[in-house]
CSV table of N, CA and C in Angstrom, one decimal:
chain,number,residue,atom,x,y,z
P,27,MET,N,90.7,27.1,-4.3
P,27,MET,CA,90.0,26.1,-3.4
P,27,MET,C,90.2,27.0,-2.2
P,28,SER,N,88.7,26.8,-1.8
P,28,SER,CA,89.0,27.6,-0.2
P,28,SER,C,89.0,26.7,0.9
P,29,SER,N,89.4,27.3,2.2
P,29,SER,CA,89.4,26.2,3.3
P,29,SER,C,87.7,26.5,3.8
P,30,PRO,N,87.7,25.1,4.3
P,30,PRO,CA,86.5,24.7,4.9
P,30,PRO,C,85.5,25.9,6.1
P,31,GLU,N,84.6,26.1,6.1
P,31,GLU,CA,84.1,26.8,7.7
P,31,GLU,C,84.1,25.9,8.6
P,32,ILE,N,84.7,26.0,9.9
P,32,ILE,CA,84.3,25.3,10.8
P,32,ILE,C,82.8,25.8,11.3
P,33,ALA,N,81.6,24.7,11.0
P,33,ALA,CA,80.3,25.1,11.1
P,33,ALA,C,79.9,25.2,12.7
P,34,SER,N,80.6,24.4,13.5
P,34,SER,CA,80.1,24.3,15.1
P,34,SER,C,81.4,23.7,15.9
P,35,LEU,N,81.0,24.2,17.2
P,35,LEU,CA,82.3,23.1,17.9
P,35,LEU,C,81.4,23.4,19.5
P,36,SER,N,81.7,21.9,19.9
P,36,SER,CA,81.1,21.9,21.1
P,36,SER,C,82.1,21.1,21.7
P,37,TRP,N,82.0,20.5,23.1
P,37,TRP,CA,83.2,19.5,24.1
P,37,TRP,C,82.8,18.4,23.2
P,38,GLY,N,84.1,18.3,22.7
P,38,GLY,CA,84.3,16.8,21.9
P,38,GLY,C,83.6,16.6,20.4
P,39,GLN,N,83.2,17.6,20.0
P,39,GLN,CA,82.3,17.4,18.7
P,39,GLN,C,82.9,19.0,17.9
P,40,MET,N,82.9,18.7,16.6
P,40,MET,CA,83.3,19.7,15.5
P,40,MET,C,82.6,19.0,14.5
P,41,LYS,N,82.2,20.2,13.3
P,41,LYS,CA,81.6,20.0,12.3
P,41,LYS,C,82.2,20.9,11.5
P,42,VAL,N,82.3,20.5,10.3
P,42,VAL,CA,83.2,21.4,9.1
P,42,VAL,C,82.1,21.5,7.8
P,43,LYS,N,81.9,22.8,7.4
P,43,LYS,CA,80.6,22.9,6.6
P,43,LYS,C,81.2,22.0,5.0
P,44,GLY,N,79.8,21.5,4.6
P,44,GLY,CA,80.2,20.8,3.6
P,44,GLY,C,80.7,19.2,4.0
P,45,CYS,N,80.6,18.6,5.1
P,45,CYS,CA,81.1,17.3,5.4
P,45,CYS,C,80.2,16.8,6.6
P,46,SER,N,79.7,15.6,6.3
P,46,SER,CA,78.8,15.0,7.1
P,46,SER,C,79.4,14.2,8.5
P,47,THR,N,80.8,14.5,8.3
P,47,THR,CA,81.3,13.6,9.7
P,47,THR,C,81.5,14.8,10.7
P,48,THR,N,81.2,14.0,12.1
P,48,THR,CA,81.4,14.8,13.1
P,48,THR,C,82.6,14.4,13.9
P,49,TYR,N,83.7,15.3,13.9
P,49,TYR,CA,84.8,15.3,14.5
P,49,TYR,C,85.0,15.4,15.7
P,50,LYS,N,86.1,14.4,16.5
P,50,LYS,CA,86.4,15.2,18.0
P,50,LYS,C,87.6,15.8,17.8
P,51,ASP,N,88.5,15.4,17.1
P,51,ASP,CA,89.8,16.4,16.8
P,51,ASP,C,89.6,16.6,15.3
P,52,CYS,N,90.1,17.6,14.6
P,52,CYS,CA,90.5,17.5,13.2
P,52,CYS,C,91.4,18.4,12.8
P,53,LYS,N,91.8,18.1,11.5
P,53,LYS,CA,92.8,18.8,10.5
P,53,LYS,C,91.7,19.2,9.3
P,54,VAL,N,92.0,20.7,8.7
P,54,VAL,CA,91.4,21.4,7.8
P,54,VAL,C,92.4,22.0,6.9
P,55,TRP,N,92.1,22.1,5.7
P,55,TRP,CA,92.9,22.9,4.8
P,55,TRP,C,92.0,23.1,3.8
P,56,PRO,N,92.9,23.8,2.7
P,56,PRO,CA,92.0,24.4,1.6
P,56,PRO,C,91.4,23.2,0.9
P,57,GLY,N,90.1,23.2,0.7
P,57,GLY,CA,89.7,21.9,-0.1
P,57,GLY,C,89.2,20.9,0.6
P,58,GLY,N,89.5,20.6,1.9
P,58,GLY,CA,89.1,19.3,2.7
P,58,GLY,C,89.4,19.3,4.4
P,59,SER,N,88.9,18.0,4.8
P,59,SER,CA,89.1,18.2,6.4
P,59,SER,C,89.4,16.5,6.3
P,60,ARG,N,89.5,16.0,7.8
P,60,ARG,CA,89.5,14.8,8.2
P,60,ARG,C,89.7,14.8,9.7
P,61,THR,N,89.6,13.4,10.1
P,61,THR,CA,89.8,13.6,11.4
P,61,THR,C,91.4,13.5,12.0
P,62,TRP,N,91.7,14.0,12.7
P,62,TRP,CA,93.0,14.0,13.4
P,62,TRP,C,93.2,13.1,14.4
P,63,ASP,N,94.0,11.9,14.1
P,63,ASP,CA,93.9,10.8,15.1
P,63,ASP,C,95.1,10.5,15.9
P,64,TRP,N,95.1,11.2,16.9
P,64,TRP,CA,96.6,11.1,17.6
P,64,TRP,C,97.3,9.6,17.7
P,65,ARG,N,96.7,8.7,17.3
P,65,ARG,CA,97.4,7.4,17.6
P,65,ARG,C,98.5,7.2,16.4
P,66,GLU,N,98.0,8.1,15.4
P,66,GLU,CA,99.0,7.9,14.1
P,66,GLU,C,100.4,8.4,14.3
P,67,THR,N,100.5,9.1,15.2
P,67,THR,CA,101.7,10.0,15.5
P,67,THR,C,102.3,9.9,16.9
P,68,GLY,N,101.3,9.0,18.0
P,68,GLY,CA,101.7,8.9,19.4
P,68,GLY,C,101.5,10.1,20.1
P,69,THR,N,100.7,11.1,19.6
P,69,THR,CA,100.4,12.6,19.9
P,69,THR,C,99.9,12.2,21.5
P,70,ASN,N,100.2,12.9,22.5
P,70,ASN,CA,99.6,13.0,23.8
P,70,ASN,C,99.6,14.8,24.1
P,71,HIS,N,98.9,15.0,25.2
P,71,HIS,CA,99.0,16.4,25.8
P,71,HIS,C,100.2,17.0,25.8
P,72,SER,N,101.1,16.3,26.2
P,72,SER,CA,102.6,16.4,26.4
P,72,SER,C,103.2,15.5,25.9
P,73,PRO,N,104.2,15.8,25.0
P,73,PRO,CA,104.9,16.9,24.7
P,73,PRO,C,103.9,17.4,23.6
P,74,GLY,N,102.8,16.8,23.0
P,74,GLY,CA,101.9,17.6,22.3
P,74,GLY,C,101.9,17.7,20.9
P,75,VAL,N,101.9,18.9,20.1
P,75,VAL,CA,101.7,18.6,18.7
P,75,VAL,C,103.2,18.6,18.3
P,76,GLN,N,103.2,17.6,17.6
P,76,GLN,CA,104.6,17.4,16.8
P,76,GLN,C,104.8,17.7,15.2
P,77,PRO,N,105.7,18.3,14.7
P,77,PRO,CA,105.6,18.4,13.2
P,77,PRO,C,104.9,17.4,12.5
P,78,ALA,N,105.1,15.9,12.7
P,78,ALA,CA,104.4,15.0,12.0
P,78,ALA,C,103.1,15.1,11.8
P,79,ASP,N,102.2,15.7,13.1
P,79,ASP,CA,100.9,16.0,13.2
P,79,ASP,C,100.3,16.7,12.0
P,80,LEU,N,101.5,17.7,11.7
P,80,LEU,CA,101.1,18.8,10.9
P,80,LEU,C,101.5,18.7,9.3
P,81,GLU,N,102.5,18.0,8.9
P,81,GLU,CA,103.1,17.7,7.6
P,81,GLU,C,101.9,17.6,6.5
P,82,GLU,N,101.0,16.7,6.6
P,82,GLU,CA,99.9,16.6,5.8
P,82,GLU,C,99.2,18.0,5.4
P,83,VAL,N,98.9,18.7,6.4
P,83,VAL,CA,98.3,20.1,6.1
P,83,VAL,C,99.3,21.1,5.6
P,84,VAL,N,100.5,21.1,5.9
P,84,VAL,CA,101.7,21.7,5.3
P,84,VAL,C,101.7,21.3,3.9
P,85,LYS,N,101.5,20.4,3.6
P,85,LYS,CA,101.9,19.9,2.0
P,85,LYS,C,100.6,20.2,1.2
P,86,LYS,N,99.5,20.9,2.0
P,86,LYS,CA,98.4,21.3,1.2
P,86,LYS,C,98.7,22.8,0.7
P,87,GLY,N,99.7,23.3,0.9
P,87,GLY,CA,100.4,24.7,0.6
P,87,GLY,C,99.7,25.8,1.2
P,88,VAL,N,99.1,25.7,2.6
P,88,VAL,CA,99.0,26.5,3.6
P,88,VAL,C,99.7,27.6,3.6
P,89,LYS,N,99.3,28.9,3.9
P,89,LYS,CA,100.3,30.3,4.4
P,89,LYS,C,100.4,30.4,5.7
P,90,THR,N,99.1,30.1,6.6
P,90,THR,CA,98.8,30.0,7.9
P,90,THR,C,98.3,28.9,8.5
P,91,LEU,N,98.8,28.5,10.0
P,91,LEU,CA,98.1,27.2,10.4
P,91,LEU,C,97.9,27.6,11.6
P,92,VAL,N,96.3,27.3,12.0
P,92,VAL,CA,95.7,27.9,13.4
P,92,VAL,C,95.8,26.4,14.0
P,93,ILE,N,96.6,26.4,15.4
P,93,ILE,CA,96.6,25.0,16.3
P,93,ILE,C,95.5,25.6,17.1
P,94,GLY,N,94.5,24.6,17.5
P,94,GLY,CA,93.6,24.8,18.8
P,94,GLY,C,94.0,23.7,19.8
P,95,ARG,N,94.3,24.6,21.0
P,95,ARG,CA,95.1,23.5,22.0
P,95,ARG,C,94.1,22.8,23.0
P,96,GLY,N,92.9,22.9,22.7
P,96,GLY,CA,92.0,22.5,23.7
P,96,GLY,C,91.0,23.6,24.4
P,97,MET,N,89.9,23.0,24.9
P,97,MET,CA,89.1,24.1,25.8
P,97,MET,C,89.7,24.5,26.6
P,98,SER,N,90.6,23.7,27.4
P,98,SER,CA,91.5,24.1,28.8
P,98,SER,C,92.7,24.4,28.6
P,99,GLU,N,93.0,24.1,27.2
P,99,GLU,CA,94.3,24.5,26.7
P,99,GLU,C,95.6,23.6,27.1
P,100,ALA,N,94.9,22.1,27.5
P,100,ALA,CA,95.9,21.3,27.9
P,100,ALA,C,96.9,20.7,27.0
P,101,LEU,N,96.8,21.0,25.6
P,101,LEU,CA,97.5,20.3,24.6
P,101,LEU,C,98.8,21.1,24.4
P,102,GLN,N,99.9,20.8,24.5
P,102,GLN,CA,101.1,21.6,24.4
P,102,GLN,C,101.2,21.8,22.7
P,103,VAL,N,102.1,22.8,22.6
P,103,VAL,CA,102.9,23.2,21.4
P,103,VAL,C,104.1,23.4,21.7
P,104,PRO,N,105.3,22.8,21.4
P,104,PRO,CA,106.6,22.8,21.6
P,104,PRO,C,107.2,23.8,20.6
P,105,PRO,N,108.2,24.5,21.2
P,105,PRO,CA,108.9,25.7,20.2
P,105,PRO,C,109.4,24.8,19.0
P,106,SER,N,109.8,23.8,19.2
P,106,SER,CA,110.1,23.0,17.8
P,106,SER,C,109.2,22.6,16.9
P,107,THR,N,107.9,22.7,16.9
P,107,THR,CA,107.0,22.5,16.2
P,107,THR,C,106.7,23.8,15.4
P,108,VAL,N,106.6,24.9,16.4
P,108,VAL,CA,106.5,26.4,15.9
P,108,VAL,C,107.7,26.5,14.9
P,109,ASP,N,109.0,26.2,15.0
P,109,ASP,CA,110.1,26.5,14.4
P,109,ASP,C,110.0,25.7,13.0
P,110,TYR,N,109.5,24.5,13.3
P,110,TYR,CA,109.1,23.7,12.1
P,110,TYR,C,108.3,24.5,11.1
P,111,LEU,N,107.0,25.0,11.3
P,111,LEU,CA,106.4,25.8,10.4
P,111,LEU,C,106.8,27.2,10.1
P,112,LYS,N,107.7,27.7,10.8
P,112,LYS,CA,108.2,29.1,10.4
P,112,LYS,C,109.4,28.8,9.3
P,113,LYS,N,110.0,27.6,9.5
P,113,LYS,CA,111.2,27.4,8.5
P,113,LYS,C,110.6,26.8,7.2
P,114,ASN,N,109.0,26.4,7.3
P,114,ASN,CA,108.4,26.4,6.0
P,114,ASN,C,107.6,27.2,5.4
P,115,GLY,N,107.9,28.7,6.1
P,115,GLY,CA,107.4,29.7,5.8
P,115,GLY,C,106.1,30.0,5.9
P,116,ILE,N,105.4,29.4,7.0
P,116,ILE,CA,104.0,29.2,7.5
P,116,ILE,C,103.9,30.2,8.6
P,117,ASP,N,102.9,31.0,8.6
P,117,ASP,CA,102.5,31.7,9.9
P,117,ASP,C,102.0,30.7,10.8
P,118,VAL,N,102.0,30.9,12.1
P,118,VAL,CA,101.5,29.9,13.2
P,118,VAL,C,100.8,30.8,14.2
P,119,VAL,N,99.4,30.3,14.4
P,119,VAL,CA,98.5,30.9,15.5
P,119,VAL,C,98.0,29.7,16.2
P,120,VAL,N,98.5,30.0,17.6
P,120,VAL,CA,98.3,29.2,18.7
P,120,VAL,C,97.3,29.5,19.5
P,121,LEU,N,96.0,29.0,19.9
P,121,LEU,CA,94.9,29.6,20.6
P,121,LEU,C,94.2,28.4,21.4
P,122,GLN,N,93.4,29.0,22.2
P,122,GLN,CA,92.7,28.1,22.9
P,122,GLN,C,91.5,27.6,21.9
P,123,THR,N,91.0,26.3,21.7
P,123,THR,CA,90.0,26.0,20.6
P,123,THR,C,89.0,26.7,20.1
P,124,GLU,N,88.4,27.5,21.3
P,124,GLU,CA,86.9,28.1,20.6
P,124,GLU,C,87.8,29.5,19.7
P,125,LYS,N,88.7,30.1,20.5
P,125,LYS,CA,89.3,31.4,19.9
P,125,LYS,C,90.1,30.8,18.5
P,126,ALA,N,90.6,29.6,18.8
P,126,ALA,CA,91.3,29.4,17.5
P,126,ALA,C,90.3,29.0,15.9
P,127,VAL,N,89.2,28.7,16.6
P,127,VAL,CA,88.2,28.1,15.5
P,127,VAL,C,87.6,29.7,14.8
P,128,GLU,N,87.5,30.8,15.8
P,128,GLU,CA,87.1,32.1,15.3
P,128,GLU,C,88.3,32.4,14.3
P,129,GLU,N,89.3,32.5,14.7
P,129,GLU,CA,90.7,33.0,14.1
P,129,GLU,C,90.4,32.2,12.6
P,130,TYR,N,90.4,31.1,12.7
P,130,TYR,CA,90.5,30.0,11.2
P,130,TYR,C,89.2,30.5,10.3
P,131,ASN,N,88.2,30.8,10.8
P,131,ASN,CA,86.9,31.0,10.3
P,131,ASN,C,87.0,32.5,9.7
P,132,ALA,N,87.9,33.3,10.3
P,132,ALA,CA,87.9,34.8,9.8
P,132,ALA,C,88.9,34.8,8.8
P,133,LEU,N,90.2,34.0,9.0
P,133,LEU,CA,91.0,33.8,7.7
P,133,LEU,C,90.3,33.1,6.5
P,134,ALA,N,89.6,32.1,6.8
P,134,ALA,CA,89.0,31.5,5.6
P,134,ALA,C,87.9,32.2,5.0
P,135,ALA,N,87.2,33.0,5.7
P,135,ALA,CA,86.3,34.1,5.1
P,135,ALA,C,87.2,35.0,4.0
P,136,GLN,N,88.1,35.5,4.7
P,136,GLN,CA,88.8,36.5,3.9
P,136,GLN,C,89.6,35.6,2.5
P,137,GLY,N,89.3,34.3,2.3
P,137,GLY,CA,89.9,33.8,1.2
P,137,GLY,C,91.5,33.4,1.5
P,138,ALA,N,91.8,33.3,2.8
P,138,ALA,CA,93.5,32.9,3.1
P,138,ALA,C,93.6,31.7,3.0
P,139,ARG,N,94.7,31.0,2.5
P,139,ARG,CA,95.1,29.6,2.4
P,139,ARG,C,95.4,29.3,4.0
P,140,VAL,N,94.5,28.9,4.5
P,140,VAL,CA,94.7,28.5,5.9
P,140,VAL,C,94.4,27.3,6.1
P,141,GLY,N,95.1,26.7,7.1
P,141,GLY,CA,94.8,25.2,7.5
P,141,GLY,C,94.5,25.3,8.8
P,142,GLY,N,94.1,23.8,9.5
P,142,GLY,CA,94.3,24.1,11.1
P,142,GLY,C,94.1,22.8,11.9
P,143,VAL,N,94.7,22.5,12.8
P,143,VAL,CA,94.6,21.4,13.9
P,143,VAL,C,93.7,21.7,15.0
P,144,PHE,N,92.8,20.9,15.5
P,144,PHE,CA,92.0,21.6,16.4
P,144,PHE,C,91.6,20.3,17.2
P,145,HIS,N,91.8,20.6,18.6
P,145,HIS,CA,91.6,19.8,19.8
P,145,HIS,C,90.4,20.1,20.4
P,146,SER,N,89.2,19.4,20.4
P,146,SER,CA,88.0,19.8,21.1
P,146,SER,C,87.5,19.6,22.5
P,147,THR,N,88.3,18.5,23.2
P,147,THR,CA,88.3,18.3,24.7
P,147,THR,C,89.2,19.1,25.5
P,148,TRP,N,89.9,18.4,26.4
P,148,TRP,CA,90.9,19.4,27.3
P,148,TRP,C,91.4,20.2,26.6
């Protein structure tokens, strides 16, 4: 099962190939995607992405996880979150969202078991 391509990204909108939903923030993994609803885990720009935000994608067996911090990189990624991924044997890439989507799509095109969480505004 391959990771779906991010088909488009603009301020506040993301589209995933093969999915009719337009996301504001999204999670993707081999074989699927869904809305990343920050209210589920109480996420805010600071302290940022928590392990609880990533558990679902980690459980899909990804080897690399790409985190998009937003267009202005306002979304923080604390060291504890990076440590959580490394302890699970997952490579982590943290970038501004446009660069993160490029990296994610490149890895997906190579057939990597890649997942991602992307924030499409600040």
